[in-house]
XYZ file of C-alpha atoms in Angstrom:
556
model
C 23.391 6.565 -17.079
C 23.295 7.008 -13.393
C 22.159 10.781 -13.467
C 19.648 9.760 -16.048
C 18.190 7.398 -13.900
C 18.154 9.795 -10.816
C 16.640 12.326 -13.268
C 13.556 9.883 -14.478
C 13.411 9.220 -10.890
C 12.748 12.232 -9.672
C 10.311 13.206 -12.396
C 12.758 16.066 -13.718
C 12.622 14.744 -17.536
C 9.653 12.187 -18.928
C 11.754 11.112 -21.788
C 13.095 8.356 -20.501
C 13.553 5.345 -23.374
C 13.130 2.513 -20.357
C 9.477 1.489 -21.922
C 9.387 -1.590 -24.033
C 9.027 -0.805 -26.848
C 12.141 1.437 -27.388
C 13.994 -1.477 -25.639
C 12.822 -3.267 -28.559
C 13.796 -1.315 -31.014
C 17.304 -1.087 -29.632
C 17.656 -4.427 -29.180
C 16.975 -4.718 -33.163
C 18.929 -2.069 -33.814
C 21.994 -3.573 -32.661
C 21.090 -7.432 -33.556
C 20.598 -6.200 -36.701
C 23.848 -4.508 -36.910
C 25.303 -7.550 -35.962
C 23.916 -10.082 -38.769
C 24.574 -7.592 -41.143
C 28.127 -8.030 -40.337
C 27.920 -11.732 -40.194
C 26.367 -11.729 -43.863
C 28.821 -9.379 -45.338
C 31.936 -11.623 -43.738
C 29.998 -14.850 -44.646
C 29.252 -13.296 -48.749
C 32.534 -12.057 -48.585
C 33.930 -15.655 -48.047
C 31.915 -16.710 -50.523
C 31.636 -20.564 -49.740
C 29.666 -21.492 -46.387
C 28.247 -24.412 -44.227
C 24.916 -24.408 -42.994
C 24.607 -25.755 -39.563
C 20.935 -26.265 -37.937
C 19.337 -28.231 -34.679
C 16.272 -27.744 -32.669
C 14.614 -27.941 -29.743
C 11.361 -26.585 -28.141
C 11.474 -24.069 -25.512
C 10.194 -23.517 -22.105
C 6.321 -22.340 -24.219
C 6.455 -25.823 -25.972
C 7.614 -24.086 -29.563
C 9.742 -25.904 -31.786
C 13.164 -23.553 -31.842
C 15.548 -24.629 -35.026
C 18.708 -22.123 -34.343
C 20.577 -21.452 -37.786
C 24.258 -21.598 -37.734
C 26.700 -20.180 -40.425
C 30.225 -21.630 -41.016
C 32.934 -20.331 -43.408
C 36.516 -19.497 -43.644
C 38.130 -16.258 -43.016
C 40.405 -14.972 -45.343
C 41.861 -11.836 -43.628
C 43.554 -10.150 -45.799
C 46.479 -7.352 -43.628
C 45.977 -3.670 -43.031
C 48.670 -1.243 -41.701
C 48.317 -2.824 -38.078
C 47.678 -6.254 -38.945
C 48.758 -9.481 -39.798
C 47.174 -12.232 -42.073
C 44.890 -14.769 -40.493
C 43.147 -17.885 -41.667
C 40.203 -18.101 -39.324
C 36.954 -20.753 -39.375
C 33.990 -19.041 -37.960
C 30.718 -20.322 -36.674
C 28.215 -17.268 -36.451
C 24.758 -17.434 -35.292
C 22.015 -16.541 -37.374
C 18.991 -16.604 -35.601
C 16.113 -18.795 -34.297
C 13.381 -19.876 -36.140
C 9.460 -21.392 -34.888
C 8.724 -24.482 -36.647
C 5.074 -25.817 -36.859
C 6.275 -28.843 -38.201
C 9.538 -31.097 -37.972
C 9.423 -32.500 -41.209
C 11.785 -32.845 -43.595
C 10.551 -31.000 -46.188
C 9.166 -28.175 -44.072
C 12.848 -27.680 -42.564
C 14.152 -27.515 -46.388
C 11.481 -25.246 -47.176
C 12.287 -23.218 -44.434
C 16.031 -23.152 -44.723
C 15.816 -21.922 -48.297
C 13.642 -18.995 -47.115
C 16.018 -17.676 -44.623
C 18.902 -18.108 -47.215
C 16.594 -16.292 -49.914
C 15.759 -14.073 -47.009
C 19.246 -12.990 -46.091
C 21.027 -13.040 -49.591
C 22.918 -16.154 -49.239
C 22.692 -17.945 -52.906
C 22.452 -21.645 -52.319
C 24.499 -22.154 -55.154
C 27.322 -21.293 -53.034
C 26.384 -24.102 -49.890
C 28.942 -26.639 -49.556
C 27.536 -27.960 -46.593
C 25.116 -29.475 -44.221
C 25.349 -30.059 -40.502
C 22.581 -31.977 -38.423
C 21.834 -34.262 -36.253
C 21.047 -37.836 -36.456
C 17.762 -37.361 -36.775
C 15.767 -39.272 -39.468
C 13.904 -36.116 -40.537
C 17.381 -34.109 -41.109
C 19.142 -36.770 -42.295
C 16.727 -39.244 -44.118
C 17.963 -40.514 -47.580
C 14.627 -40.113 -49.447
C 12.636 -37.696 -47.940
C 15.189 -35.594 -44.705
C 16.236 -31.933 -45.178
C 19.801 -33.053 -46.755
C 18.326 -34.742 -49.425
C 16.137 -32.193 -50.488
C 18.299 -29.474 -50.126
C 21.144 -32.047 -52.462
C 18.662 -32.382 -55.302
C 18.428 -28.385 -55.259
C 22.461 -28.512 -55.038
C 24.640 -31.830 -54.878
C 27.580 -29.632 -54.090
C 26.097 -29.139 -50.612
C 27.835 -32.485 -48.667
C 25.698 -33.172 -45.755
C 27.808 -34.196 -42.776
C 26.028 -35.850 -39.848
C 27.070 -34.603 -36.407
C 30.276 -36.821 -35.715
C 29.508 -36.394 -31.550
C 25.977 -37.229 -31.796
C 27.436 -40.514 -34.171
C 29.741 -41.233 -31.485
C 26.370 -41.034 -28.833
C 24.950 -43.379 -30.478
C 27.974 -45.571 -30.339
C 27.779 -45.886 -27.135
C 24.396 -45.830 -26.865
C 24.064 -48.995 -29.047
C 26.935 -50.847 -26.862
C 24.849 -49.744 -23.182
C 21.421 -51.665 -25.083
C 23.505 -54.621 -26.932
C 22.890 -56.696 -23.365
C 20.981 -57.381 -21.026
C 23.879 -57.018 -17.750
C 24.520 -53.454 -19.131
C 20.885 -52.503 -19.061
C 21.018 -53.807 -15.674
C 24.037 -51.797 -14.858
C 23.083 -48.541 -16.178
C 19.715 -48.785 -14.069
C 21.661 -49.820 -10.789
C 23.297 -46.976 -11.241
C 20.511 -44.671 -12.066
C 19.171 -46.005 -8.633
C 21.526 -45.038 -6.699
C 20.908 -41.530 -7.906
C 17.810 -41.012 -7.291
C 17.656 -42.965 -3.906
C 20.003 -40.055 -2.909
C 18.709 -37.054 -4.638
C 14.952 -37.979 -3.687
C 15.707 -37.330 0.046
C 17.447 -34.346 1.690
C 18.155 -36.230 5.109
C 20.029 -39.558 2.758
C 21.663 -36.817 0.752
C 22.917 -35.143 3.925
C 24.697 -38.566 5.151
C 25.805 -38.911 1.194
C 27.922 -35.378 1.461
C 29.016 -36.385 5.556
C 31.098 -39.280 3.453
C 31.993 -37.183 0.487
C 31.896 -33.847 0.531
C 35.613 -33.365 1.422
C 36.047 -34.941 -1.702
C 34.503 -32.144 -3.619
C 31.897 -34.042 -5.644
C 28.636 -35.560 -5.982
C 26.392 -38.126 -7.517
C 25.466 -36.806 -10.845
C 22.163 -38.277 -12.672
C 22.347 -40.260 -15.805
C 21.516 -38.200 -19.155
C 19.050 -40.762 -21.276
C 20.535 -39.338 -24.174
C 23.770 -38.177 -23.767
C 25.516 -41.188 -22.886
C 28.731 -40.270 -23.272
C 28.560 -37.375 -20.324
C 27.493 -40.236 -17.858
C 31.477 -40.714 -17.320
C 30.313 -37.515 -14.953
C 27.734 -40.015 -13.058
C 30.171 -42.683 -12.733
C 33.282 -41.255 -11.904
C 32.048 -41.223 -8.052
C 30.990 -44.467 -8.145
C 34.502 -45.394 -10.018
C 36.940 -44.033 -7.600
C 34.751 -43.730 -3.905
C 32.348 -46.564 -4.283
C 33.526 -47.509 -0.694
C 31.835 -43.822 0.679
C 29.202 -44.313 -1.160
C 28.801 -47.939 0.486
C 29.045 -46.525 3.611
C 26.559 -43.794 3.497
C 24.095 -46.934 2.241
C 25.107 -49.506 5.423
C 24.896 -46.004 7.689
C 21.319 -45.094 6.211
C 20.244 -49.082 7.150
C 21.642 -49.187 10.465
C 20.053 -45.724 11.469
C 17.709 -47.154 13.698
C 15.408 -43.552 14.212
C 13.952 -44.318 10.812
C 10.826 -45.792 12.082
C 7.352 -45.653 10.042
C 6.631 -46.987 6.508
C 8.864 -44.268 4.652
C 11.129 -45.288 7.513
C 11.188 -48.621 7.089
C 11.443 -48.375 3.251
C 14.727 -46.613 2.958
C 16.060 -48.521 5.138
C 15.618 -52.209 3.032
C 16.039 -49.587 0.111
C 19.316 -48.716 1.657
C 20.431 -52.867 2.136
C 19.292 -53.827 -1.573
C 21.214 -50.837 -2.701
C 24.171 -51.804 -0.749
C 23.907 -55.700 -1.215
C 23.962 -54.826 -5.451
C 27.052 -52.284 -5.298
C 29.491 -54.958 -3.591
C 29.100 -57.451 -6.218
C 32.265 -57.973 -7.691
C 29.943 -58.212 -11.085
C 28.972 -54.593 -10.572
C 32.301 -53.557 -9.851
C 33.966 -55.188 -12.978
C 31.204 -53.459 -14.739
C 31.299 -50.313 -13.484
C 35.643 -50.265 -14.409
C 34.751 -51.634 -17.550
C 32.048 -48.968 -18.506
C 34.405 -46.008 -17.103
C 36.734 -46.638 -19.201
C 34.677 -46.747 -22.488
C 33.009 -43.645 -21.455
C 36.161 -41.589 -20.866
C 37.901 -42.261 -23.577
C 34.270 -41.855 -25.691
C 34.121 -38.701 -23.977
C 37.548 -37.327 -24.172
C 36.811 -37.668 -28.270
C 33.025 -36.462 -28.042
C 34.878 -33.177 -26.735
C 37.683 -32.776 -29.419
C 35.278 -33.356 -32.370
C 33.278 -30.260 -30.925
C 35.867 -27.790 -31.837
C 34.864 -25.972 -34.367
C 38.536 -25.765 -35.222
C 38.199 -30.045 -36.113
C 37.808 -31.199 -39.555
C 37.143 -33.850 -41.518
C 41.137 -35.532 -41.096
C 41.280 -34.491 -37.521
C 37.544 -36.355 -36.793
C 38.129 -39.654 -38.579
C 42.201 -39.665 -36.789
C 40.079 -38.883 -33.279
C 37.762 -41.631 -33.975
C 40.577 -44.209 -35.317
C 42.033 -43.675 -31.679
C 38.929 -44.428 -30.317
C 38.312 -47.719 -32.109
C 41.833 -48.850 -31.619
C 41.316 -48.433 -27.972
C 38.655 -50.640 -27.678
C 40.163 -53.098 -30.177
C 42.905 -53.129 -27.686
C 40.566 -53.462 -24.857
C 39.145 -56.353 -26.699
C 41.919 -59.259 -25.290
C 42.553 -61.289 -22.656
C 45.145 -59.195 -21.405
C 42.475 -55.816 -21.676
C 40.077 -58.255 -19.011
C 42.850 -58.621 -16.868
C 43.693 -55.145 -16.589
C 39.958 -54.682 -15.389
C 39.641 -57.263 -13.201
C 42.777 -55.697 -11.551
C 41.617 -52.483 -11.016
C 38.510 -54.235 -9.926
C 40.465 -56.297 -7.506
C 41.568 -52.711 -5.984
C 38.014 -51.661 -5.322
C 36.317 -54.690 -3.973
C 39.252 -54.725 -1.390
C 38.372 -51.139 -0.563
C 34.691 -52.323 0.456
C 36.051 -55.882 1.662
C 34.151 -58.184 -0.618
C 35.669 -60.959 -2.360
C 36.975 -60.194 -5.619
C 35.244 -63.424 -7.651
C 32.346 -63.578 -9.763
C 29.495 -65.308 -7.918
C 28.388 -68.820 -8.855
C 24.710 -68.310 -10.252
C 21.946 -70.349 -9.527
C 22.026 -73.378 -12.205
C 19.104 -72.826 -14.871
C 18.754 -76.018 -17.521
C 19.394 -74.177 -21.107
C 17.231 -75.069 -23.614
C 17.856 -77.698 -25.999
C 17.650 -76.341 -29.670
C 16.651 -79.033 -32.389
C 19.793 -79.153 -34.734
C 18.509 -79.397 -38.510
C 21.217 -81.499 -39.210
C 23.013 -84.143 -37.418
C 26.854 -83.333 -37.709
C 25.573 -79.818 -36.346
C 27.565 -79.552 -33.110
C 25.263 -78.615 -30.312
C 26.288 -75.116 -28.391
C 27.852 -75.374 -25.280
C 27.410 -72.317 -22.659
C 29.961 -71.541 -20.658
C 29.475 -72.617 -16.825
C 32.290 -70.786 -15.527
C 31.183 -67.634 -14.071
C 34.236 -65.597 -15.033
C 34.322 -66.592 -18.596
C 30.813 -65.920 -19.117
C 30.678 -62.804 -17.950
C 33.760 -61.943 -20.096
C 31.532 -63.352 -23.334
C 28.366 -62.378 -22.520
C 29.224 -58.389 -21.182
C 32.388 -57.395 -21.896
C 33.182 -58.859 -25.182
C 29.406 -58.117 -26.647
C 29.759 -54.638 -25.518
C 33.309 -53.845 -26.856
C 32.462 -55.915 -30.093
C 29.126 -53.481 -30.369
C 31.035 -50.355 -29.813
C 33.478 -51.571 -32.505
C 30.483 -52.363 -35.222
C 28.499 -49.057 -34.605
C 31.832 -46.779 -34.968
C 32.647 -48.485 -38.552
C 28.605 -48.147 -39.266
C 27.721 -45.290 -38.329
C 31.052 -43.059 -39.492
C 31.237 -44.287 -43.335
C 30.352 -41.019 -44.641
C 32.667 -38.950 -42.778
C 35.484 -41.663 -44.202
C 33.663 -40.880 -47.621
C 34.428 -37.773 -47.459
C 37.834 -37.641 -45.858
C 39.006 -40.176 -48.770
C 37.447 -37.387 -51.172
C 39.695 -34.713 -49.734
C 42.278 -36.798 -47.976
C 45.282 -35.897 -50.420
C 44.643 -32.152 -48.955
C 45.419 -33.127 -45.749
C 49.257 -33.747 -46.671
C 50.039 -31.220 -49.469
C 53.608 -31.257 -48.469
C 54.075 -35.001 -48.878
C 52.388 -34.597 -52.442
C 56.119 -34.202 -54.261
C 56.643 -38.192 -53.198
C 52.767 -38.738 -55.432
C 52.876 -40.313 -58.967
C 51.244 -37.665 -61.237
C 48.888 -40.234 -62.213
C 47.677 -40.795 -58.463
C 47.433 -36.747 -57.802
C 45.402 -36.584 -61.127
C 43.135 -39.301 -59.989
C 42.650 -37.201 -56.764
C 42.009 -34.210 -58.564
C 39.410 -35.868 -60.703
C 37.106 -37.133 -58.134
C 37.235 -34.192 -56.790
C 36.384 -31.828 -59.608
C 33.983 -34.182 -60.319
C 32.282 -33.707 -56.625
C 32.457 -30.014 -56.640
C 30.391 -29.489 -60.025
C 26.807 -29.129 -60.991
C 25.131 -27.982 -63.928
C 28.522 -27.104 -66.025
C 29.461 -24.921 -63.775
C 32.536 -26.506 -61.196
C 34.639 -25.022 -58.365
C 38.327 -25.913 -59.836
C 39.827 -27.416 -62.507
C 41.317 -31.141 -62.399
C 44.761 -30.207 -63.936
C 44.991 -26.596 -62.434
C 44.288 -28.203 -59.459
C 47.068 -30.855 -59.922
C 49.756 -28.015 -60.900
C 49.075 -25.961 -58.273
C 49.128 -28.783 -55.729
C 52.941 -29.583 -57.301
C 54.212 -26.156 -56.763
C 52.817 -25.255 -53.275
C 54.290 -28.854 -52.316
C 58.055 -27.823 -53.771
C 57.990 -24.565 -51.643
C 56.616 -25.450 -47.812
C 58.915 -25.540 -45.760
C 57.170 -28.662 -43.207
C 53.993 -30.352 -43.346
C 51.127 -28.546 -42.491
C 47.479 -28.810 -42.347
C 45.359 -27.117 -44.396
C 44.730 -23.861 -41.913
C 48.274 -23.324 -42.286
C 49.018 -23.920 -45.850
C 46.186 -21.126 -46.349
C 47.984 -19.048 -44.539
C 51.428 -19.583 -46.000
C 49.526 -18.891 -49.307
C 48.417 -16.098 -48.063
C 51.251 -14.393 -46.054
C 53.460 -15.399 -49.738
C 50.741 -13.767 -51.685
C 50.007 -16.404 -53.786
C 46.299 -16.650 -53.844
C 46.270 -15.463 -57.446
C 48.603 -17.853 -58.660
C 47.299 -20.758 -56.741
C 43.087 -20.413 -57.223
C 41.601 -23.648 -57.332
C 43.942 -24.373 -54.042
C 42.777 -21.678 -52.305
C 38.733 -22.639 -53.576
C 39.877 -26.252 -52.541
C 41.268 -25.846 -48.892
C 38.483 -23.162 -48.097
C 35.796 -25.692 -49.381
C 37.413 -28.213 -47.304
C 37.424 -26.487 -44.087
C 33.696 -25.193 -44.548
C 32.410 -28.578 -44.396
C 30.945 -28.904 -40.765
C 32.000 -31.659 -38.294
C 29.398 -31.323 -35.711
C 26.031 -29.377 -34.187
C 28.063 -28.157 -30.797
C 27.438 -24.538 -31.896
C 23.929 -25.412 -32.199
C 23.926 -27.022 -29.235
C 25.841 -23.935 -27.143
C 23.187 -21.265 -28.341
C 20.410 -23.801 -27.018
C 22.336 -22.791 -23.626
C 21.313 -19.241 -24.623
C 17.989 -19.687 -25.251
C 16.550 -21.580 -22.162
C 18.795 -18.369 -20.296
C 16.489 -15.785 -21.901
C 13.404 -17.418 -22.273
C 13.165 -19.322 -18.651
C 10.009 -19.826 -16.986
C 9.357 -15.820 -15.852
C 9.669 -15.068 -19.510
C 7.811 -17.642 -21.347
C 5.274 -14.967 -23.373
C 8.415 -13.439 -24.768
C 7.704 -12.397 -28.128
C 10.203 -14.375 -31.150
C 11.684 -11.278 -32.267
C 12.482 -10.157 -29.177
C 14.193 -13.635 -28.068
C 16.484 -13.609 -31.763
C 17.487 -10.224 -30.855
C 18.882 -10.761 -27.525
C 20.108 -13.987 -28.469
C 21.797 -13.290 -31.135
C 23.437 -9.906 -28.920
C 24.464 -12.679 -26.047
C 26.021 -15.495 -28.310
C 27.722 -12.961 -30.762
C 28.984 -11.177 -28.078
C 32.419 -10.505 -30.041
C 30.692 -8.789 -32.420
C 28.229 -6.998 -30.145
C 31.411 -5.415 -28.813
C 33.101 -4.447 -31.810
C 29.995 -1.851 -32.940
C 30.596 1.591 -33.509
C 27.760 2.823 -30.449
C 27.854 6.238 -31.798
C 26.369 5.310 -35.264
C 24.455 3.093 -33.247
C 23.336 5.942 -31.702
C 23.122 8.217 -34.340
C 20.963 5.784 -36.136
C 18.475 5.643 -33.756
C 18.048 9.283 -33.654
C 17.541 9.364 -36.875
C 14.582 6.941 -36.985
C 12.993 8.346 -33.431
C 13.381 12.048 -35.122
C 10.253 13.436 -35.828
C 9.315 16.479 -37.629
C 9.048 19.626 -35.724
C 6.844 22.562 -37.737
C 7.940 25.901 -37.007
């Protein structure tokens, strides 16, 4: 490549291939060599997941990236072992001029006519929360369930769990307060080079920094508190040493200096303290689970276990003994900063009296001590939020795991009544069929079920009893198994891979690069995210290819 180079350089040859439109057409040539791969392994596997999201890019187009999910069935060659592999695969992105449901139905079923992939094989749908993707009369899973009712639509269990939190942060008005304090704080800091400069003087051997709140994310804002959390005393100090810096003199002066106090004066209240402990806590155990469901190894068992955790945390949370463990590690920080670790005594305001409609109605007494109403009126309201929202907001995914839930334990089927595996069997036949025609049979199903149980050697989940079937060679004797676990780990637990090619797309198309043309974007996006694949092509057919289509007939 080098001599080449030196060789168009110095004018020696003026076939070069560095103009754009032979960059072009390589970059098709191998994105195209790439999706046809995809489509083959994804045909091959027969059952898939569809998995779509947008966004608009840096030139204000909508962007919807398609994502394809199935399971691998590797069957061994000479060299080889047998695998049981779920893959996510990018497809492509795709301009929408509108963000309706029923144009992003319409426009999924062209790609999938487009590309060869029957519908009557989708088994299911992954989107966001958004009311045109997941609307109940008119959103892109409905319309794409009337075509085929096969094709379970499962809502992105980490947005769900955004929401969750989101919901608990706007149940209240003290943790509206909170989250803006905080948001302050951040952008007193980040506004200003000089206040950021004394920020990093009191932290910057501590090797971090004030992040800024994400308005939707919420539960990445453990990342904006953790600072506050565990060196809210530097933080302090870089506000008292910004106020008592006496060379900030003028009106911008003057201004971040009584900026500086408020600031200051609202961080050591104990209230803001026991709120900030309180809200770390949610958010990093929120968190922690946002990033296991996100694995596109997770399933349906392995979400609604994760999110069971979850809830049981902040069930346990939900006690007197849960307050005192925050006011505790409360106590620890307002000694750090030397305030006194009590909830102030607010100024008295006369509470309405409500007219009772009948007499032996008890009139409602607020609490006056300070403590105990901040424990009712914050913590308890946001933990007993947080509680509603995850058993709202994830009754489909427990839908659907008590549809396939008997898969989950195959192993501890032998201990099942007949009657109760046949019931299981049922619902699910009945799930997996449309128009006469249905994925496994009910009492195949129940057979099959009996015999793999008798013959594993532990419990396993349902990667690994795949496998087992596999390695035995037994996926001829144990079909509507095989159909069953595959179907079950096609369904889609979240958007992340969605999300991660979004990553992709603001790389190529930045600012410099905002005329790019769309089929030039797909190409090197799809070259960049399925950079497995992209490494696995034969160049030299590659090669050969393109000689073949840049030939051109010489007359002699």
């Amino acid at each position: 490549m080098n001599e080449h180079l030196r060789r168009v350089k110095d004018q020696e040859t003026l076939v070069h291939y560095l103009g754009k439109d032979i960059q072009n057409e390589l970059i098709q040539l191998l994105a195209g060599a790439i999706k046809k791969k995809i489509i083959t392994s994804t045909t091959s596997a027969k059952y898939y997941s569809i998995i779509l999201d947008c966004t608009p890019d840096v030139s204000h187009i909508e962007q919807m990236t398609m994502i394809v999910r199935f399971v691998d069935v590797s069957k061994p060659s000479d060299n080889e072992s047998e695998s049981i592999t779920i893959r996510e695969h990018f497809l492509g992105f795709i301009p929408l001029q509108e963000t309706t449901g029923a144009f992003i139905a319409e426009t999924l079923l062209e790609q999938l006519k487009l590309i060869q992939l029957p519908i009557e094989n989708l088994r299911g749908q992954g989107y966001d929360n958004g009311s045109n993707m997941k609307g109940k009369q008119n959103g892109a899973q409905k319309r794409i369930l009337d075509l085929n009712p096969r094709a379970f639509f499962v809502p992105c269990n980490a947005h769900s769990l955004n929401l969750v939190v989101n919901d608990a942060a706007r149940c209240c008005l003290e943790a509206a307060t909170f989250f803006r304090l905080v948001q302050q704080i951040y952008n007193y800091f980040s506004t200003s080079t000089k206040r950021w400069q004394v920020l990093i003087s009191h932290i910057s051997d501590l090797g971090i920094t004030v992040k800024p709140l994400s308005e939707t994310r919420w539960e990445s804002q453990i990342d904006a508190l953790k600072p506050l959390r565990y060196h809210l005393g530097n933080i302090y100090d870089a506000l008292i040493e910004i106020f008592e810096d006496t060379s900030l003199s003028g009106p911008s002066g003057n201004t971040s200096r009584v900026e500086a106090k408020g600031l200051a004066d609202a961080v050591s209240k104990f209230k803001f303290v026991v709120s900030l402990v309180t809200w770390y806590n949610i958010l990093f155990e929120v968190n922690l689970t946002s990033k296991l469901l996100q694995n596109k190894e997770a399933d349906l068992n392995s979400a609604t276990r994760q999110l069971q955790v979850t809830k049981n945390y902040l069930i346990t949370c939900r006690c007197d003994k849960g307050f005192q463990q925050v006011l505790t590690d409360a106590t620890e920080i307002a000694n750090e900063i030397q305030i006194v670790p009590n909830f102030e005594t607010e100024d008295q305001v006369r509470n309405r009296r409500k007219k009772r409609q009948f007499d032996y109605e008890a009139r409602e007494e607020a609490p006056q001590d300070p403590k105990q109403k901040f424990k009712t009126g914050f913590y308890y309201a946001v933990l007993d939020m947080a509680i509603q929202s995850i058993e709202e907001r994830f009754q489909q995914l427990q839908k659907y795991n008590s549809l396939f839930g008997f898969l989950y334990d195959i192993y501890s089927i032998k201990k099942k009544s007949t009657e109760d595996l046949l019931k299981d069997c049922n619902n699910l036949e009945k799930s997996l069929m449309h128009n006469g025609n249905k994925d496994i049979d009910a009492e195949d199903l129940r057979c099959e079920l009996e015999a793999i149980a008798r013959r594993l050697p532990k419990p396993m989940p349902p990667q690994e009893v795949l496998l087992f079937i596999l390695q035995n060679k037994l996926l001829d004797n144990v079909p509507n198994v095989s159909v069953a676990l595959r179907i079950l780990l096609t369904l889609p637990v979240s958007v992340a891979s969605g999300e991660r090619s979004f990553s992709k797309l603001k790389l190529i198309k930045s600012y410099i690069r905002s005329t790019m043309l769309e089929k030039r974007l797909v190409g090197l996006a799809t070259i960049s995210i399925e950079h497995t694949q992209a490494a696995a092509l034969d160049l030299a057919e590659m090669v050969t290819k393109f000689a073949k289509e840049k030939a051109r007939k010489v007359r002699f």
